[in-house]
Amino acid sequence: MTQQVFTGDREYFPGIGKIPYEGRESDNPLAFKFYEPNRLVGDKTMEQHLRFAACYWHTFCGKGGDPFGEDSRILPWDEPGEAMAAARARMDAAFEFFTKLGVPYYCFHDRDMAPEGTSVSDSERKLVTMVELASERQKETGMKLLWGTANLFGHPRYINGAATNPDFAAVTHAAAQVKAALDATVALGGENYVFWGGREGYASLLNTDTRRELDHLAHFLELSRDYGRSIGFTGTYLIEPKPMEPSKHQYDFDAQTVIGFLRHYGLDGDFKLNIEANHATLAGHSFSHELQMCTDAGLLGSIDANRGDPQNGWDTDQFPTDLYDAIQAWLVVLADGGLSSGGFNFDAKVRRESVDLEDIFLGHIGGMDTFARGLEVAWRIRERSGLHRAKQQRYASFDTGEGARFEQAKLDLVALRDLAERHGEPAHTSGKQEWFENLINQYL
Ligand code: XLS
Ligand code: NI
Ligand code: NI
């Protein structure tokens, strides 16, 4: 008996069934080589560790256009005609894809799911209609919502920002959108709600009052949090840092900037961070650095899994295939006890040149295999290698004696000075970076 894998009237990916796990010896490009949902890694299955999500925007709305060229991909669910009919077709295609791929979660922006209306209330109605359909589809397929968000960057009313717009009228529209997107997220049982501030930044300091804009942003987030809680949202609010693009300078530049902002405005009890790999590299950091800054602060929420291109200075949003990067990310996440209510969302798109519909399956399969394999390798490194102990050993001088008293804040600067004189020059100790790096390769 074949499993029913689409819920609408039409099958959008004929010839592609449920993606099976076939192991690394398989030559079938439409099969997982490493992601085996029920395989135990430690005390949890791969599915429970990874909590994969597919995104609505790149995969079902993106058609391969770039600033120099027209759309390159024909999406069979994107037939010309009435916008709500197109939205329904897109949703059918999306749920067929999610089910065939076997991801348990998805993520969406309000405008991915339903078109903008002619007024605030018309936009709200359209979104509610689509959310009702999504809710049915979730019941039929078992799909769950990892997070919802509002697109506060696409419409021209946000050219000068959304919550940080110098015009109060634009701020009220941003609020209307966030309110409706929170309603939608709650109706769909979303586990998180994301704020990505694409236009929350500036192009020129000469015309910008940054202090006022930051105060407005914090207040906007407070109001959004309070509204969400008032309608029963118990999940986590997430801020997604990105240094630039589309703004020249974005306020949520990187993890440490956002952590400082959340603490300054007292928002760190409700908000955590959604770390995107390509945004990390745009900020001049590594993916694992950004994750580490979050876990140090106890504020890692979720992950947008993708990668950039070292030769391109923008958000290319490619599917992640770099195993070394995935292992290092997992080492940080596992040390933090795993992702609790977060997941790995593929905020990634196939290339403009990848015009076959099956390419979107191939991209996701590759990304899922990369993080599944990364998980297994990182788990082995933690269980069997001396990495953790060797790292701790570098700090052994703080474990006992005067070093421990320093950590307990029992020594003043003069006492430190006297110890320096008594001890003489510190030993010349190797950082052993090569040893650490070789160890990762050994467990690959
Ligand atoms: C854009 C961001 C965006 C967020 C959701 O660069 O990654 O897609 O994830 O608004
Ligand atoms: Ni991005
Ligand atoms: Ni993202």
Coordinates of C-alpha atoms and ligand atoms in Angstrom, one line a residue:
M1 CA 0.0 0.0 0.0
T2 CA 1.4 3.4 -0.9
Q3 CA 1.2 6.1 1.7
Q4 CA -0.9 9.1 0.8
V5 CA 1.7 11.9 0.7
F6 CA -0.3 14.9 -0.5
T7 CA -3.5 16.4 0.9
G8 CA -4.7 18.8 -1.8
D9 CA -6.4 18.0 -5.1
R10 CA -3.2 17.8 -7.1
E11 CA 0.3 16.2 -6.6
Y12 CA 3.0 18.8 -7.2
F13 CA 6.0 16.5 -7.0
P14 CA 4.9 13.5 -9.0
G15 CA 7.5 10.7 -9.2
I16 CA 8.9 11.6 -5.8
G17 CA 7.7 9.6 -2.8
K18 CA 8.5 9.7 0.8
I19 CA 12.3 10.2 1.1
P20 CA 13.7 7.0 2.6
Y21 CA 16.9 6.4 4.6
E22 CA 19.1 4.1 2.6
G23 CA 22.6 4.6 4.2
R24 CA 25.8 5.8 2.8
E25 CA 26.2 2.9 0.3
S26 CA 23.1 4.1 -1.6
D27 CA 23.4 5.8 -5.0
N28 CA 19.9 7.1 -4.8
P29 CA 20.1 10.9 -4.7
L30 CA 16.6 11.1 -3.3
A31 CA 17.5 9.1 -0.2
F32 CA 19.1 10.0 3.1
K33 CA 22.6 8.6 3.6
F34 CA 22.9 9.6 7.3
Y35 CA 19.6 11.0 8.6
E36 CA 17.8 8.0 10.1
P37 CA 15.0 9.6 12.2
N38 CA 14.6 6.8 14.7
R39 CA 18.3 6.1 15.2
L40 CA 19.4 6.7 18.8
V41 CA 22.3 9.0 19.4
G42 CA 22.8 8.9 23.2
D43 CA 19.4 9.1 24.8
K44 CA 17.5 10.7 22.0
T45 CA 16.6 9.8 18.4
M46 CA 18.1 11.8 15.6
E47 CA 14.7 13.3 14.9
Q48 CA 14.4 14.5 18.5
H49 CA 17.9 16.0 18.5
L50 CA 17.6 17.7 15.1
R51 CA 14.0 19.0 15.1
F52 CA 14.4 19.9 11.4
A53 CA 12.2 22.6 9.8
A54 CA 11.7 23.6 6.2
C55 CA 10.9 27.3 5.5
Y56 CA 8.0 28.5 3.4
W57 CA 9.7 31.5 1.8
H58 CA 12.7 30.3 -0.2
T59 CA 11.2 27.0 -1.2
F60 CA 7.6 27.9 -2.1
C61 CA 7.9 31.7 -2.9
G62 CA 11.5 31.9 -4.3
K63 CA 11.8 31.7 -8.1
G64 CA 15.4 32.2 -8.6
G65 CA 15.4 35.9 -9.6
D66 CA 18.3 38.1 -8.8
P67 CA 19.1 41.8 -9.2
F68 CA 20.4 41.1 -12.7
G69 CA 17.9 38.6 -14.0
E70 CA 14.3 37.5 -14.1
D71 CA 12.9 34.4 -12.3
S72 CA 14.6 31.2 -13.5
R73 CA 12.3 28.6 -11.9
I74 CA 8.7 27.7 -12.9
L75 CA 6.7 26.7 -9.8
P76 CA 3.7 24.6 -10.8
W77 CA 1.7 26.0 -7.8
D78 CA 2.3 29.5 -8.9
E79 CA -0.2 29.9 -11.7
P80 CA -1.3 33.4 -12.6
G81 CA -4.7 34.2 -11.2
E82 CA -6.4 35.2 -8.0
A83 CA -3.9 35.7 -5.1
M84 CA -5.9 33.6 -2.5
A85 CA -6.2 30.7 -5.0
A86 CA -2.5 30.9 -5.5
A87 CA -1.9 30.9 -1.7
R88 CA -4.0 27.8 -1.4
A89 CA -2.1 26.0 -4.1
R90 CA 1.2 27.1 -2.5
M91 CA 0.0 25.6 0.8
D92 CA -0.9 22.3 -0.8
A93 CA 2.5 22.1 -2.4
A94 CA 4.2 23.1 0.8
F95 CA 2.6 20.4 2.9
E96 CA 3.2 17.8 0.2
F97 CA 6.8 18.7 0.2
F98 CA 7.1 18.7 4.0
T99 CA 5.5 15.3 4.2
K100 CA 7.6 13.7 1.5
L101 CA 10.8 15.1 2.9
G102 CA 9.9 13.9 6.4
V103 CA 10.7 17.1 8.4
P104 CA 8.6 17.5 11.5
Y105 CA 8.5 21.3 11.5
Y106 CA 8.0 24.3 9.2
C107 CA 8.4 28.1 9.6
F108 CA 6.6 30.9 7.8
H109 CA 6.2 34.7 7.4
D110 CA 2.7 36.1 7.3
R111 CA 3.1 37.2 3.7
D112 CA 4.5 33.9 2.6
M113 CA 1.2 32.2 3.6
A114 CA -1.3 34.9 2.6
P115 CA -1.1 37.9 0.4
E116 CA -1.2 41.5 1.6
G117 CA -4.8 42.8 1.6
T118 CA -6.2 46.3 0.7
S119 CA -6.4 47.3 4.3
V120 CA -5.2 46.2 7.8
S121 CA -8.4 44.2 8.3
D122 CA -8.4 42.7 4.8
S123 CA -4.8 41.5 5.4
E124 CA -5.9 40.0 8.7
R125 CA -8.9 38.2 7.1
K126 CA -6.7 36.7 4.4
L127 CA -4.2 35.5 6.9
V128 CA -6.9 34.0 9.1
T129 CA -8.4 32.1 6.1
M130 CA -5.0 30.6 5.3
V131 CA -4.2 29.8 8.9
E132 CA -7.5 27.8 9.1
L133 CA -6.3 25.8 6.1
A134 CA -2.8 25.3 7.5
S135 CA -4.4 24.1 10.8
E136 CA -6.3 21.4 8.9
R137 CA -3.2 20.4 6.9
Q138 CA -1.2 20.2 10.2
K139 CA -3.8 17.8 11.6
E140 CA -3.9 15.7 8.4
T141 CA -0.1 15.4 8.2
G142 CA 1.2 15.7 11.8
M143 CA 3.3 18.7 10.8
K144 CA 4.2 21.2 13.6
L145 CA 5.1 24.9 13.5
L146 CA 8.6 25.7 14.8
W147 CA 8.1 29.4 14.4
G148 CA 6.0 32.1 12.8
T149 CA 7.1 35.7 12.0
A150 CA 6.0 38.8 10.2
N151 CA 7.6 40.2 7.1
L152 CA 8.4 43.7 8.2
F153 CA 10.9 44.4 5.4
G154 CA 9.2 43.7 2.0
H155 CA 6.5 46.4 1.8
P156 CA 7.6 49.9 0.7
R157 CA 6.0 51.4 3.9
Y158 CA 9.0 49.9 5.7
I159 CA 11.7 51.6 3.6
N160 CA 12.9 53.6 6.7
G161 CA 12.4 50.7 9.1
A162 CA 9.5 49.0 10.9
A163 CA 9.6 49.3 14.7
T164 CA 12.5 51.8 14.3
N165 CA 10.8 53.9 11.5
P166 CA 11.0 57.6 12.3
D167 CA 7.4 57.9 11.2
F168 CA 5.0 56.6 13.9
A169 CA 2.4 55.7 11.3
A170 CA 4.8 53.0 9.9
V171 CA 5.4 51.7 13.4
T172 CA 1.6 51.2 13.9
H173 CA 1.5 49.1 10.7
A174 CA 4.4 47.0 11.9
A175 CA 2.4 46.4 15.2
A176 CA -0.7 45.4 13.2
Q177 CA 1.3 42.8 11.3
V178 CA 3.0 41.4 14.4
K179 CA -0.3 41.2 16.2
A180 CA -1.8 39.2 13.3
A181 CA 1.3 37.0 13.0
L182 CA 1.2 36.2 16.7
D183 CA -2.5 35.3 16.5
A184 CA -1.5 33.0 13.6
T185 CA 1.4 31.5 15.5
V186 CA -0.7 30.7 18.5
A187 CA -3.6 29.3 16.4
L188 CA -1.0 26.9 14.8
G189 CA 0.6 25.9 18.0
G190 CA 3.9 27.5 17.1
E191 CA 6.7 26.8 19.6
N192 CA 8.6 30.1 19.0
Y193 CA 8.1 33.5 17.4
V194 CA 10.9 35.2 15.5
F195 CA 11.9 38.9 15.0
W196 CA 14.4 39.5 12.3
G197 CA 15.1 43.2 11.9
G198 CA 16.0 43.5 8.2
R199 CA 15.1 47.2 8.0
E200 CA 15.8 47.9 11.7
G201 CA 19.0 49.8 11.2
Y202 CA 20.2 52.8 9.2
A203 CA 21.9 53.9 6.1
S204 CA 23.2 57.3 7.3
L205 CA 23.9 58.5 10.8
L206 CA 23.4 62.1 9.6
N207 CA 19.6 61.6 9.4
T208 CA 19.2 59.0 12.2
D209 CA 18.6 59.3 15.9
T210 CA 19.9 55.8 16.9
R211 CA 19.1 56.1 20.6
R212 CA 15.5 56.9 20.0
E213 CA 15.2 54.2 17.4
L214 CA 16.7 51.6 19.8
D215 CA 14.3 52.7 22.6
H216 CA 11.4 52.3 20.1
L217 CA 12.6 48.8 19.1
A218 CA 12.8 47.7 22.7
H219 CA 9.3 49.1 23.5
F220 CA 7.9 47.5 20.4
L221 CA 9.3 44.1 21.5
E222 CA 7.8 44.6 25.0
L223 CA 4.4 45.3 23.6
S224 CA 4.6 42.3 21.3
R225 CA 5.7 40.0 24.1
D226 CA 2.9 41.2 26.4
Y227 CA 0.3 40.8 23.6
G228 CA 1.5 37.3 22.8
R229 CA 1.4 36.3 26.5
S230 CA -2.1 37.7 26.8
I231 CA -3.4 35.4 24.0
G232 CA -1.7 32.3 25.5
F233 CA 1.7 32.2 23.7
T234 CA 3.9 30.3 26.1
G235 CA 6.8 29.7 23.6
T236 CA 10.1 31.6 23.2
Y237 CA 10.5 34.9 21.4
L238 CA 13.6 34.9 19.2
I239 CA 15.7 37.7 17.8
E240 CA 17.7 36.8 14.7
P241 CA 20.9 38.8 14.5
K242 CA 22.3 39.9 11.1
P243 CA 24.8 42.7 10.6
M244 CA 23.7 44.2 7.3
E245 CA 21.6 43.5 4.2
P246 CA 19.2 45.0 3.5
S247 CA 20.2 47.9 5.8
K248 CA 23.7 49.1 5.8
H249 CA 24.0 48.8 9.5
Q250 CA 21.4 46.6 11.4
Y251 CA 20.9 47.1 15.1
D252 CA 20.8 43.3 15.7
F253 CA 24.4 43.1 14.4
D254 CA 25.5 39.8 16.0
A255 CA 24.9 37.6 19.0
Q256 CA 26.8 39.7 21.5
T257 CA 25.1 42.9 20.4
V258 CA 21.7 41.3 20.8
I259 CA 22.5 39.8 24.1
G260 CA 23.7 43.3 25.4
F261 CA 20.5 44.9 24.0
L262 CA 18.2 42.3 25.6
R263 CA 19.9 42.6 29.0
H264 CA 20.0 46.4 28.8
Y265 CA 16.2 46.6 28.2
G266 CA 15.4 43.7 30.6
L267 CA 14.0 41.5 27.8
D268 CA 16.3 38.4 28.4
G269 CA 13.7 36.6 30.4
D270 CA 11.4 36.1 27.3
F271 CA 13.7 36.5 24.3
K272 CA 16.5 34.2 23.1
L273 CA 18.4 34.2 19.8
N274 CA 17.9 32.5 16.5
I275 CA 21.4 32.0 15.0
E276 CA 21.8 31.9 11.2
A277 CA 25.0 30.5 9.9
N278 CA 25.3 32.9 7.0
H279 CA 24.6 35.9 9.2
A280 CA 27.4 34.8 11.5
T281 CA 29.9 34.8 8.6
L282 CA 28.6 38.2 7.4
A283 CA 29.4 39.6 10.8
G284 CA 32.9 38.3 10.5
H285 CA 32.4 35.4 12.9
S286 CA 32.1 31.7 12.6
F287 CA 28.7 29.9 13.0
S288 CA 30.1 28.1 16.1
H289 CA 31.3 31.4 17.6
E290 CA 27.8 32.9 17.5
L291 CA 26.3 29.7 19.0
Q292 CA 28.9 29.8 21.8
M293 CA 28.1 33.4 22.7
C294 CA 24.5 32.4 23.0
T295 CA 25.1 29.3 25.1
D296 CA 27.5 31.2 27.4
A297 CA 24.6 33.6 28.1
G298 CA 22.0 30.9 28.4
L299 CA 20.2 32.4 25.4
L300 CA 20.4 30.0 22.5
G301 CA 17.0 29.6 21.1
S302 CA 17.1 28.1 17.6
I303 CA 19.1 27.8 14.4
D304 CA 18.7 28.9 10.8
A305 CA 20.9 26.3 9.1
N306 CA 22.5 27.5 5.8
R307 CA 25.9 28.7 4.7
G308 CA 27.4 31.6 2.8
D309 CA 30.1 31.6 0.1
P310 CA 33.5 32.8 1.2
Q311 CA 34.0 34.6 -2.1
N312 CA 30.6 36.4 -1.9
G313 CA 30.0 39.1 0.7
W314 CA 26.2 38.6 1.0
D315 CA 23.5 36.3 2.4
T316 CA 23.7 33.6 -0.3
D317 CA 21.6 31.3 1.9
Q318 CA 23.0 28.0 0.5
F319 CA 22.2 24.6 1.8
P320 CA 24.7 23.6 4.5
T321 CA 27.1 20.9 3.3
D322 CA 30.2 21.7 5.3
L323 CA 30.6 18.8 7.8
Y324 CA 33.5 20.4 9.7
D325 CA 31.3 23.4 10.4
A326 CA 28.3 21.2 11.4
I327 CA 30.5 19.3 13.9
Q328 CA 31.8 22.4 15.5
A329 CA 28.2 23.8 15.8
W330 CA 27.1 20.5 17.3
L331 CA 29.9 20.5 19.9
V332 CA 28.6 23.8 21.2
V333 CA 24.9 22.8 21.1
L334 CA 25.5 19.4 22.8
A335 CA 27.6 21.0 25.5
D336 CA 24.5 23.2 26.2
G337 CA 22.3 20.1 26.5
G338 CA 20.8 20.3 23.0
L339 CA 18.1 22.5 21.5
S340 CA 15.1 22.6 23.7
S341 CA 12.3 24.3 21.9
G342 CA 14.4 25.3 18.9
G343 CA 15.3 23.4 15.8
F344 CA 17.3 23.4 12.6
N345 CA 15.4 25.5 10.1
F346 CA 16.7 25.4 6.6
D347 CA 16.6 29.1 5.8
A348 CA 18.3 28.1 2.5
K349 CA 17.5 28.2 -1.2
V350 CA 18.7 26.3 -4.2
R351 CA 20.8 28.2 -6.7
R352 CA 19.3 30.3 -9.5
E353 CA 20.8 27.7 -11.9
S354 CA 19.0 24.8 -10.1
V355 CA 15.8 24.9 -12.0
D356 CA 14.5 21.3 -11.5
L357 CA 11.8 20.8 -8.9
E358 CA 13.7 17.9 -7.5
D359 CA 16.6 20.2 -6.7
I360 CA 14.7 21.5 -3.6
F361 CA 14.6 18.0 -2.3
L362 CA 18.3 17.5 -3.0
G363 CA 19.2 20.7 -1.2
H364 CA 17.2 19.7 1.9
I365 CA 18.4 16.1 1.9
G366 CA 22.0 17.3 1.8
G367 CA 21.5 19.7 4.6
M368 CA 19.7 17.1 6.8
D369 CA 22.5 14.5 6.1
T370 CA 25.2 17.1 7.0
F371 CA 23.7 17.9 10.4
A372 CA 22.8 14.3 11.1
R373 CA 26.3 13.2 10.4
G374 CA 27.7 16.2 12.3
L375 CA 25.6 15.2 15.3
E376 CA 27.0 11.6 15.3
V377 CA 30.6 12.8 14.9
A378 CA 30.3 15.5 17.6
W379 CA 28.6 12.9 19.9
R380 CA 31.5 10.5 19.4
I381 CA 34.1 13.3 20.1
R382 CA 32.4 14.1 23.3
E383 CA 32.1 10.5 24.4
R384 CA 35.4 9.1 23.4
S385 CA 38.0 11.8 22.8
G386 CA 40.0 13.8 25.4
L387 CA 38.9 17.1 23.9
H388 CA 36.7 18.2 26.8
R389 CA 39.3 17.3 29.4
A390 CA 42.2 18.9 27.5
K391 CA 40.2 22.1 27.2
Q392 CA 39.4 22.1 31.0
Q393 CA 43.1 21.3 31.7
R394 CA 44.1 24.6 30.2
Y395 CA 42.3 26.4 33.0
A396 CA 43.5 24.1 35.8
S397 CA 45.5 26.9 37.5
F398 CA 42.1 28.4 38.5
D399 CA 40.8 25.2 40.0
T400 CA 42.8 25.3 43.3
G401 CA 45.0 27.7 45.4
E402 CA 45.3 31.4 44.5
G403 CA 43.7 30.9 41.1
A404 CA 40.5 29.6 42.7
R405 CA 40.6 32.5 45.2
F406 CA 40.8 34.9 42.2
E407 CA 37.7 33.3 40.7
Q408 CA 36.0 33.7 44.1
A409 CA 36.8 37.4 44.0
K410 CA 39.0 37.1 47.2
L411 CA 42.1 38.8 45.8
D412 CA 42.6 42.5 45.0
L413 CA 44.9 44.0 42.4
V414 CA 47.7 44.5 44.8
A415 CA 47.6 40.8 45.9
L416 CA 47.8 39.8 42.2
R417 CA 50.8 42.1 41.8
D418 CA 52.5 40.4 44.8
L419 CA 51.8 37.0 43.4
A420 CA 53.3 38.0 40.1
E421 CA 56.5 39.0 41.8
R422 CA 56.6 35.8 43.9
H423 CA 55.9 33.4 41.0
G424 CA 58.2 35.0 38.4
E425 CA 57.5 34.5 34.7
P426 CA 54.7 32.1 33.8
A427 CA 55.6 28.8 32.1
H428 CA 55.6 28.9 28.3
T429 CA 52.5 26.7 27.7
S430 CA 51.4 25.5 24.3
G431 CA 47.8 26.1 23.3
K432 CA 47.9 22.8 21.3
Q433 CA 45.5 24.1 18.6
E434 CA 46.9 21.6 16.1
W435 CA 46.2 18.8 18.5
F436 CA 42.6 19.9 18.9
E437 CA 42.1 20.4 15.1
N438 CA 43.6 17.0 14.3
L439 CA 41.2 15.4 16.8
I440 CA 38.1 16.6 14.9
N441 CA 39.5 15.1 11.7
Q442 CA 40.3 11.8 13.4
Y443 CA 36.6 11.4 14.4
L444 CA 35.1 12.4 11.0
Ligands
XLS1 C1 17.0 37.0 6.2 C2 16.5 36.3 7.4 C3 15.0 35.9 7.4 C4 14.6 35.5 8.7 C5 13.1 35.5 8.9 O1 18.2 37.2 6.0 O2 17.3 35.1 7.5 O3 14.8 35.0 6.4 O4 15.1 34.2 9.0 O5 12.6 36.7 8.7
NI2 NI 19.3 35.2 6.2
NI3 NI 17.0 33.5 8.8

